[in-house]
Short mmCIF file of C-alpha atoms in Angstrom, two decimals:
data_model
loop_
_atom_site.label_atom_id
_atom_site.label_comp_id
_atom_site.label_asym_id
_atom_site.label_seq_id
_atom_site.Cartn_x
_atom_site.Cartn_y
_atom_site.Cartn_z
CA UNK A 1 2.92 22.61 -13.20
CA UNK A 2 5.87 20.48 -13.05
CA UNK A 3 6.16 19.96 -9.44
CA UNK A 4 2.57 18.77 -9.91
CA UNK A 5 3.53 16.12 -12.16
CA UNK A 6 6.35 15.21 -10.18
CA UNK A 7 4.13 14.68 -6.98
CA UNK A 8 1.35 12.71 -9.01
CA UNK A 9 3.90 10.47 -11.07
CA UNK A 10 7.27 10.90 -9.68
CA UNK A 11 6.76 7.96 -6.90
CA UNK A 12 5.47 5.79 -9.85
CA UNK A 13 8.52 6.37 -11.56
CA UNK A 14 11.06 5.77 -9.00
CA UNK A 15 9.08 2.69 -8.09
CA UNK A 16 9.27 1.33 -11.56
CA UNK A 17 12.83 2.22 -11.83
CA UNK A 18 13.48 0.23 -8.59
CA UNK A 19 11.11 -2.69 -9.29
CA UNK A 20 12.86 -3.11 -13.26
CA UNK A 21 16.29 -3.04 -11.10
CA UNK A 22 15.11 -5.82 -8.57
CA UNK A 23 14.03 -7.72 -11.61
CA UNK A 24 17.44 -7.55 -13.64
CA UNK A 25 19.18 -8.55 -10.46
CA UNK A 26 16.93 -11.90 -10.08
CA UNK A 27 16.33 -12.56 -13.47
CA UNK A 28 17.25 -16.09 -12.96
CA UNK A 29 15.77 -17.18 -10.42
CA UNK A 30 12.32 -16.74 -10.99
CA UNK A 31 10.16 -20.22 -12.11
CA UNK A 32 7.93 -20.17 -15.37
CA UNK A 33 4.30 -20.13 -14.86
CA UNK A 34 1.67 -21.41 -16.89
CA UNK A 35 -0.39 -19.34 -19.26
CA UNK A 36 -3.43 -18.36 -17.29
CA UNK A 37 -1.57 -18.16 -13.89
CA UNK A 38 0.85 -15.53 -15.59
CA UNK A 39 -2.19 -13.72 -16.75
CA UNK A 40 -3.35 -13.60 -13.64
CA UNK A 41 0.07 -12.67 -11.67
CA UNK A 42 0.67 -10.13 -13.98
CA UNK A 43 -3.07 -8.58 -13.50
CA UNK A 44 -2.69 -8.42 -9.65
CA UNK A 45 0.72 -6.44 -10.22
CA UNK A 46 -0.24 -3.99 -13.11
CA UNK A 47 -4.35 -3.16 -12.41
CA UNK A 48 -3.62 -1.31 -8.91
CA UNK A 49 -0.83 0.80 -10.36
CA UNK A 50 -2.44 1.46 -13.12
CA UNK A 51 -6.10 2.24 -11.28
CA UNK A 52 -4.10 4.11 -8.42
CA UNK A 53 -2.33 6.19 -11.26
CA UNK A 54 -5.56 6.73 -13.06
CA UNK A 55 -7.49 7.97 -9.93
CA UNK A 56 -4.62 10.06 -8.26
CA UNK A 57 -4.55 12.00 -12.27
CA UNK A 58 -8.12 12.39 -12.34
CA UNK A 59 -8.60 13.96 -8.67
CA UNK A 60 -5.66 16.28 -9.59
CA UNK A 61 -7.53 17.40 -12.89
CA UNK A 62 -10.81 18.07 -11.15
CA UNK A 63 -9.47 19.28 -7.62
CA UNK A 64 -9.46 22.82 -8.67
CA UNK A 65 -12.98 22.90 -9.64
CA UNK A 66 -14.40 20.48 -6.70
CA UNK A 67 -16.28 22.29 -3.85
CA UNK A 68 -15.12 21.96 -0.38
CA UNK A 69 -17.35 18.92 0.40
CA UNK A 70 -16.45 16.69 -2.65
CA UNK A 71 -12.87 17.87 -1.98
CA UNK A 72 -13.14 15.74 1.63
CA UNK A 73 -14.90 13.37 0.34
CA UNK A 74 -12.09 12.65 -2.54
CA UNK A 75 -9.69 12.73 0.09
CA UNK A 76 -11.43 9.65 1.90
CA UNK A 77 -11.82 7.81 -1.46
CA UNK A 78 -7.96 8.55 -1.72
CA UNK A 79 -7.19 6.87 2.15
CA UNK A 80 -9.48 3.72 0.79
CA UNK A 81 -8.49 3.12 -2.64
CA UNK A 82 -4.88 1.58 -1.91
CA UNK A 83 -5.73 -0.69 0.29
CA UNK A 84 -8.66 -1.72 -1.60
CA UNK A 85 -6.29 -2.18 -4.54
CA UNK A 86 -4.74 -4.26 -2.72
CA UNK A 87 -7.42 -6.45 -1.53
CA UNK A 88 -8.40 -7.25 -5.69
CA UNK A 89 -4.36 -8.05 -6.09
CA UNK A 90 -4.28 -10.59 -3.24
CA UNK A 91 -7.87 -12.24 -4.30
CA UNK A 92 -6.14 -12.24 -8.02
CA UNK A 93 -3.37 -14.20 -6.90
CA UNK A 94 -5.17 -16.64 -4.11
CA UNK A 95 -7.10 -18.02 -7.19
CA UNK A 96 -4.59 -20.99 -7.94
CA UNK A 97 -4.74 -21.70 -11.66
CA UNK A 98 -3.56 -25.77 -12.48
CA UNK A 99 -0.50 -25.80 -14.94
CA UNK A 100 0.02 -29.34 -15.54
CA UNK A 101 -0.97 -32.87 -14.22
CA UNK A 102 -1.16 -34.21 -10.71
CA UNK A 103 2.08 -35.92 -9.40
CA UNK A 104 1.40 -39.66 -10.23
CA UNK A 105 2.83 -40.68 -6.97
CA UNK A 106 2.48 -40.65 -3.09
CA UNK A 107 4.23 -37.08 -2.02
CA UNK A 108 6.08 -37.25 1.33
CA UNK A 109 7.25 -33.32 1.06
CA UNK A 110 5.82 -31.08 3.64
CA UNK A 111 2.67 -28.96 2.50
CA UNK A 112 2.43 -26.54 5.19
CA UNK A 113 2.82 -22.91 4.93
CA UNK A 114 5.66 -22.44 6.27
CA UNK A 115 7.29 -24.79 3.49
CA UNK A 116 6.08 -21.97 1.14
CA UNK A 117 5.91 -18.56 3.22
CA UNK A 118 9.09 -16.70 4.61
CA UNK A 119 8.12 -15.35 8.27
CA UNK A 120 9.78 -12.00 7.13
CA UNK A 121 6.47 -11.41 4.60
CA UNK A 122 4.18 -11.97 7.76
CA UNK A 123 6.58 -9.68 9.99
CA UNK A 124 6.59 -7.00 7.53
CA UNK A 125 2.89 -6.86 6.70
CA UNK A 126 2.18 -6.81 10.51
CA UNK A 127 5.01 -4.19 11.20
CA UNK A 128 3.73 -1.62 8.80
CA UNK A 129 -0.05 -2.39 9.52
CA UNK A 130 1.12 -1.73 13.39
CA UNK A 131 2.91 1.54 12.45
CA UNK A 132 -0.82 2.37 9.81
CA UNK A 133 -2.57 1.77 13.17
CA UNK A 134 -0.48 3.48 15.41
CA UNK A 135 -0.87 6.82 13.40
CA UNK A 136 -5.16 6.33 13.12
CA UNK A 137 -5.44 6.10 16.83
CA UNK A 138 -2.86 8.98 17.53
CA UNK A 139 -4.66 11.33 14.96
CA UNK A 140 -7.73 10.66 15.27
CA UNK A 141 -8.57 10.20 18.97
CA UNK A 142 -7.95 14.20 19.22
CA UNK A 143 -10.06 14.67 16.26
CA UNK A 144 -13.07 16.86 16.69
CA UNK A 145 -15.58 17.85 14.48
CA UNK A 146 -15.57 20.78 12.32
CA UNK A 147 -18.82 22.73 11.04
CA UNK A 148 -20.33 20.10 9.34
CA UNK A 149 -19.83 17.20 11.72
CA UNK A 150 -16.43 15.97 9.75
CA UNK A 151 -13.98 15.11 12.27
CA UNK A 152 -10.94 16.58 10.87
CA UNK A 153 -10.18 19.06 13.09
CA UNK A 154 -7.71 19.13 15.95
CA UNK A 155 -7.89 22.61 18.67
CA UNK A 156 -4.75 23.41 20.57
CA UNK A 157 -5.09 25.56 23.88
CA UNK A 158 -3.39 29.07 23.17
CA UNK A 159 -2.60 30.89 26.76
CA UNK A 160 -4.33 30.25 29.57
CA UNK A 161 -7.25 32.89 28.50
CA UNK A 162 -9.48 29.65 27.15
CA UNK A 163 -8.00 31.09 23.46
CA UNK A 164 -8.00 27.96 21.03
CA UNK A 165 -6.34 27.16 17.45
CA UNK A 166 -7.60 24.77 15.25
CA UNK A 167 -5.58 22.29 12.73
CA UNK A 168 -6.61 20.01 9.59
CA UNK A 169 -5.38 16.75 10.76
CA UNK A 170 -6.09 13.05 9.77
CA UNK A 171 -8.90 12.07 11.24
CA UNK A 172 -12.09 9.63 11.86
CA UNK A 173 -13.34 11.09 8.77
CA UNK A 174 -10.89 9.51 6.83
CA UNK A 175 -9.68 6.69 9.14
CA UNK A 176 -12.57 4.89 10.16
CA UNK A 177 -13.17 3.89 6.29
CA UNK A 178 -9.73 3.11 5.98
CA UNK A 179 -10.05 1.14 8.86
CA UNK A 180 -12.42 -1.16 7.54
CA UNK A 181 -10.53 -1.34 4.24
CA UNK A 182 -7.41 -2.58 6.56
CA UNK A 183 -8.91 -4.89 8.38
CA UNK A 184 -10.67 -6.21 4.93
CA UNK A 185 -6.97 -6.48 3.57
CA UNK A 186 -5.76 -8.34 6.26
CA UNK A 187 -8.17 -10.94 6.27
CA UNK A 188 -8.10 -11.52 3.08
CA UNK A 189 -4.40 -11.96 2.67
CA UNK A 190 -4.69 -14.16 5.70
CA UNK A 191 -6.88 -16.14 4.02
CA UNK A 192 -4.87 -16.19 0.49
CA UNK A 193 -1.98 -17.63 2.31
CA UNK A 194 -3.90 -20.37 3.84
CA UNK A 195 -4.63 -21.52 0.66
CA UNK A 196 -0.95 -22.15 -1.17
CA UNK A 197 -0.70 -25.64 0.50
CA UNK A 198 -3.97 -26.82 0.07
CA UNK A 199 -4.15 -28.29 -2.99
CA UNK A 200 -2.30 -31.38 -3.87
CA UNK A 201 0.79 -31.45 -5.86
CA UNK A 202 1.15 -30.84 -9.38
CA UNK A 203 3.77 -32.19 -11.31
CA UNK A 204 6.18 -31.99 -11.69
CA UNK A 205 6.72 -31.53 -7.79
CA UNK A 206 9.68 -28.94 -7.41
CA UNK A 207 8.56 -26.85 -9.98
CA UNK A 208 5.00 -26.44 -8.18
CA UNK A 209 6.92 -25.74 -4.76
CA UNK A 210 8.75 -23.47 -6.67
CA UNK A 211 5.20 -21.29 -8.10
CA UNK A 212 3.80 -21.89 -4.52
CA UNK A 213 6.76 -20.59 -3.27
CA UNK A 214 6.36 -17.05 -5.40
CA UNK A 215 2.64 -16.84 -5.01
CA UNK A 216 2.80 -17.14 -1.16
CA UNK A 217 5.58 -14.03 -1.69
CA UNK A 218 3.48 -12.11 -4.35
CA UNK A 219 0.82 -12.20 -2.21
CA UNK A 220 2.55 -10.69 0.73
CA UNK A 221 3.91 -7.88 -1.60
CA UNK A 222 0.32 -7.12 -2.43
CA UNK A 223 -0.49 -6.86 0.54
CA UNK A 224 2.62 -4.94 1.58
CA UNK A 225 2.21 -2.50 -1.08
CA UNK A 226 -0.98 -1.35 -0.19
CA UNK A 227 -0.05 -0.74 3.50
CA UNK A 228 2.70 1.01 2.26
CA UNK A 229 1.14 3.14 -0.31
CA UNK A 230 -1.66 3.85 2.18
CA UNK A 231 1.20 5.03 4.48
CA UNK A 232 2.38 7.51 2.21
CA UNK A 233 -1.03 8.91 1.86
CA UNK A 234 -1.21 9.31 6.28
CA UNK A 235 2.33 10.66 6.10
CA UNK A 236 1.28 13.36 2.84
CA UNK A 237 -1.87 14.43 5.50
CA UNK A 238 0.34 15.02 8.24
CA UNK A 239 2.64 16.94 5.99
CA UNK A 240 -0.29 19.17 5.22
CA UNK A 241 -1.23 19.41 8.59
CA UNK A 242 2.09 20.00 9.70
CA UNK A 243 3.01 22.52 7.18
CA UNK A 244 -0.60 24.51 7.95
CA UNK A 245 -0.53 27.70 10.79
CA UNK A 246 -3.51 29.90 12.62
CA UNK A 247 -3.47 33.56 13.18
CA UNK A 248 -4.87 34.88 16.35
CA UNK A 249 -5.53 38.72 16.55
CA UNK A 250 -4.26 40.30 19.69
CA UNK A 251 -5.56 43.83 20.92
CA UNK A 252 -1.90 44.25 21.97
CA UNK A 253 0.15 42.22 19.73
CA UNK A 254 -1.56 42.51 16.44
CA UNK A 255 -2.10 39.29 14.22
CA UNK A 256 -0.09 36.48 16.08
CA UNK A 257 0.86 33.30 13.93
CA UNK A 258 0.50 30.01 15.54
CA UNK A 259 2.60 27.10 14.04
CA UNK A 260 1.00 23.53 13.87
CA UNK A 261 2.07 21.09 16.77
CA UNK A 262 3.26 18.59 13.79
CA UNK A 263 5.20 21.62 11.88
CA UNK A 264 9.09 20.83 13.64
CA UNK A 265 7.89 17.27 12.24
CA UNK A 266 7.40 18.99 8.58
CA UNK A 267 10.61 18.13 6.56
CA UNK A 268 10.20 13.98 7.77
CA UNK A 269 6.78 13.79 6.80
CA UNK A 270 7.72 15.39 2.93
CA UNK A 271 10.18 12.79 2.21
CA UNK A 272 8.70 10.16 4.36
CA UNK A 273 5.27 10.16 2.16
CA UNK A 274 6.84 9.72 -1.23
CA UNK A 275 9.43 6.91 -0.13
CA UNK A 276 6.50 4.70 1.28
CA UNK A 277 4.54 5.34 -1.88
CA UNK A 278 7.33 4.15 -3.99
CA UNK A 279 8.23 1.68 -1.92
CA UNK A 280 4.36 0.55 -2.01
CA UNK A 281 4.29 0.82 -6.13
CA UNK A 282 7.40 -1.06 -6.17
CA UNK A 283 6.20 -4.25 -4.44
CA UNK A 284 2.53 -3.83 -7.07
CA UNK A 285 5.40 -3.57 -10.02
CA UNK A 286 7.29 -6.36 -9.12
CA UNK A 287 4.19 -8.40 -9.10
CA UNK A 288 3.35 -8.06 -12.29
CA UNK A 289 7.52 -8.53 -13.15
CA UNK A 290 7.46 -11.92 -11.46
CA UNK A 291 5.25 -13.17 -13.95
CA UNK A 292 7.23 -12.66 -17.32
CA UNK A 293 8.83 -15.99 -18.15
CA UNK A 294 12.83 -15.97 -18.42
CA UNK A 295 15.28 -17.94 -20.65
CA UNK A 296 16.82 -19.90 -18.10
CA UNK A 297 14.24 -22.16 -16.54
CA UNK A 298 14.86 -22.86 -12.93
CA UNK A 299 13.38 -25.85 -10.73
CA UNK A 300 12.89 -23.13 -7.54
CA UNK A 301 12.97 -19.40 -7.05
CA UNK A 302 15.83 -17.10 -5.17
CA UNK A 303 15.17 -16.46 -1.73
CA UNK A 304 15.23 -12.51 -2.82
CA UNK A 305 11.87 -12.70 -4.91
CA UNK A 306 10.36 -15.77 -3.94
CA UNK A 307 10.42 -15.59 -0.25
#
């Protein structure tokens, strides 16, 4: 019962704890939004924990009673709903909400985004969705279908007697869904980031560079977070997979255990899964952080959080 909780809300936790730390470490450096736009920043960072955590507790109370269809069909609503998540966070945060008047003058400072946007946000979203890729096409080109058309299946070669064992693995079932969801994502936060220099200046000036600044970053850690937290989920399947066997019965050997092709890869995925998730909730958390005002008003924000 315990270890249950710990898988469902254990990530969650260490992700808060991590996110609160990154927060206390910054504290200063973080500009004051206006009322609506900190609304809205804290909305993008708290509704897809909260919705993720809500989901993942309501699939583990009905999982035991779920028949074997609804079971893979919650498991494809599972490889979706992060980076869906993650698509409401970014469209939350491209909506730029006004927080005082125009700048009265003639501006001269750059408005392009890469005045705004560190290249390591764009790097890291493109890494990781490169790695979520990667994985899709590795486990699911071998995929076949199992008795009712799903393809989740993977069959080894056992001998050279035509013998085959089969495998749960990750995929088109799932991935091709998740695909879509990705791709979604991607254009979307493309998009979102297009937007943080449009609009003219607000005054007064530095302060506004300073909110663009941690928008343009927010928005990658949306983004981020759902690649990551998606990750965790590809990583938990190939844990399963990997920690899964088949038994062949031999006329001359009696029942004959066959080991996944993943399962020498078993211990990685276990602690790979729950370190992206974390990771994932982290970035959501420290959304929703980024938006509580501090005492110390500051005209721009740290590198650390802001770019």
């Amino acid at each position: 019962m315990w270890i249950a909780v710990l898988m469902v809300f254990g990530p969650a936790a260490a992700g808060l704890a991590g996110a609160l730390i990154a927060r206390l470490l910054w504290r200063r450096a973080l500009p004051r939004h206006g009322r609506a736009a900190m609304m809205a920043t804290m909305l993008a960072g708290a509704v897809p924990v909260i919705a993720f955590l809500v989901v993942r507790t309501v699939i583990w109370w009905v999982s035991p009673a779920t028949s074997v269809g609804d079971a893979y069909q919650l498991e494809r609503f599972r490889a979706v709903l992060p980076l869906a998540l993650g698509s409401l966070a970014v469209l939350l945060l491209a909506v730029r909400l006004p927080r005082g008047t125009r700048a009265g003058s003639a501006e001269i400072a750059p408005r392009t985004l890469r005045a705004f946007l560190s290249g390591w946000w764009i790097a890291g979203v493109l890494a990781v969705g490169a790695l979520v890729l990667a994985l899709t096409v590795a486990l699911g080109a071998p995929s076949r279908p199992d008795g009712a058309g799903r393809y989740t299946q993977r069959w080894e070669a056992i001998g050279t007697n035509g013998a085959r064992s089969g495998f749960g693995t990750y995929g088109w079932y799932y991935s091709v869904p998740a695909m879509v969801a990705l791709a979604l994502l991607l254009v979307v936060t493309a998009i979102a980031w297009w937007s943080v220099p449009r609009p003219a200046w607000d005054a007064p000036v530095d302060e506004d560079t300073a909110l663009r600044r941690l928008r343009a970053a927010n928005i990658g850690r949306a983004a981020l977070g759902a690649l990551l937290v998606h990750l965790g989920f590809v990583l938990s399947r190939l844990h399963g997979a990997a920690s899964t066997a088949s038994e062949l019965l031999s006329p001359h050997e009696g029942t004959i255990t066959i080991p996944s092709p993943l399962a020498a890869m078993e211990p990685v995925f276990a602690w790979a899964s729950p370190v992206a998730e974390t990771i994932g909730l982290a970035m959501w958390i420290l959304i929703a952080l980024s938006a509580v005002p501090t005492p110390v008003r500051q005209a721009s924000p740290s590198p650390s959080l802001a770019r």
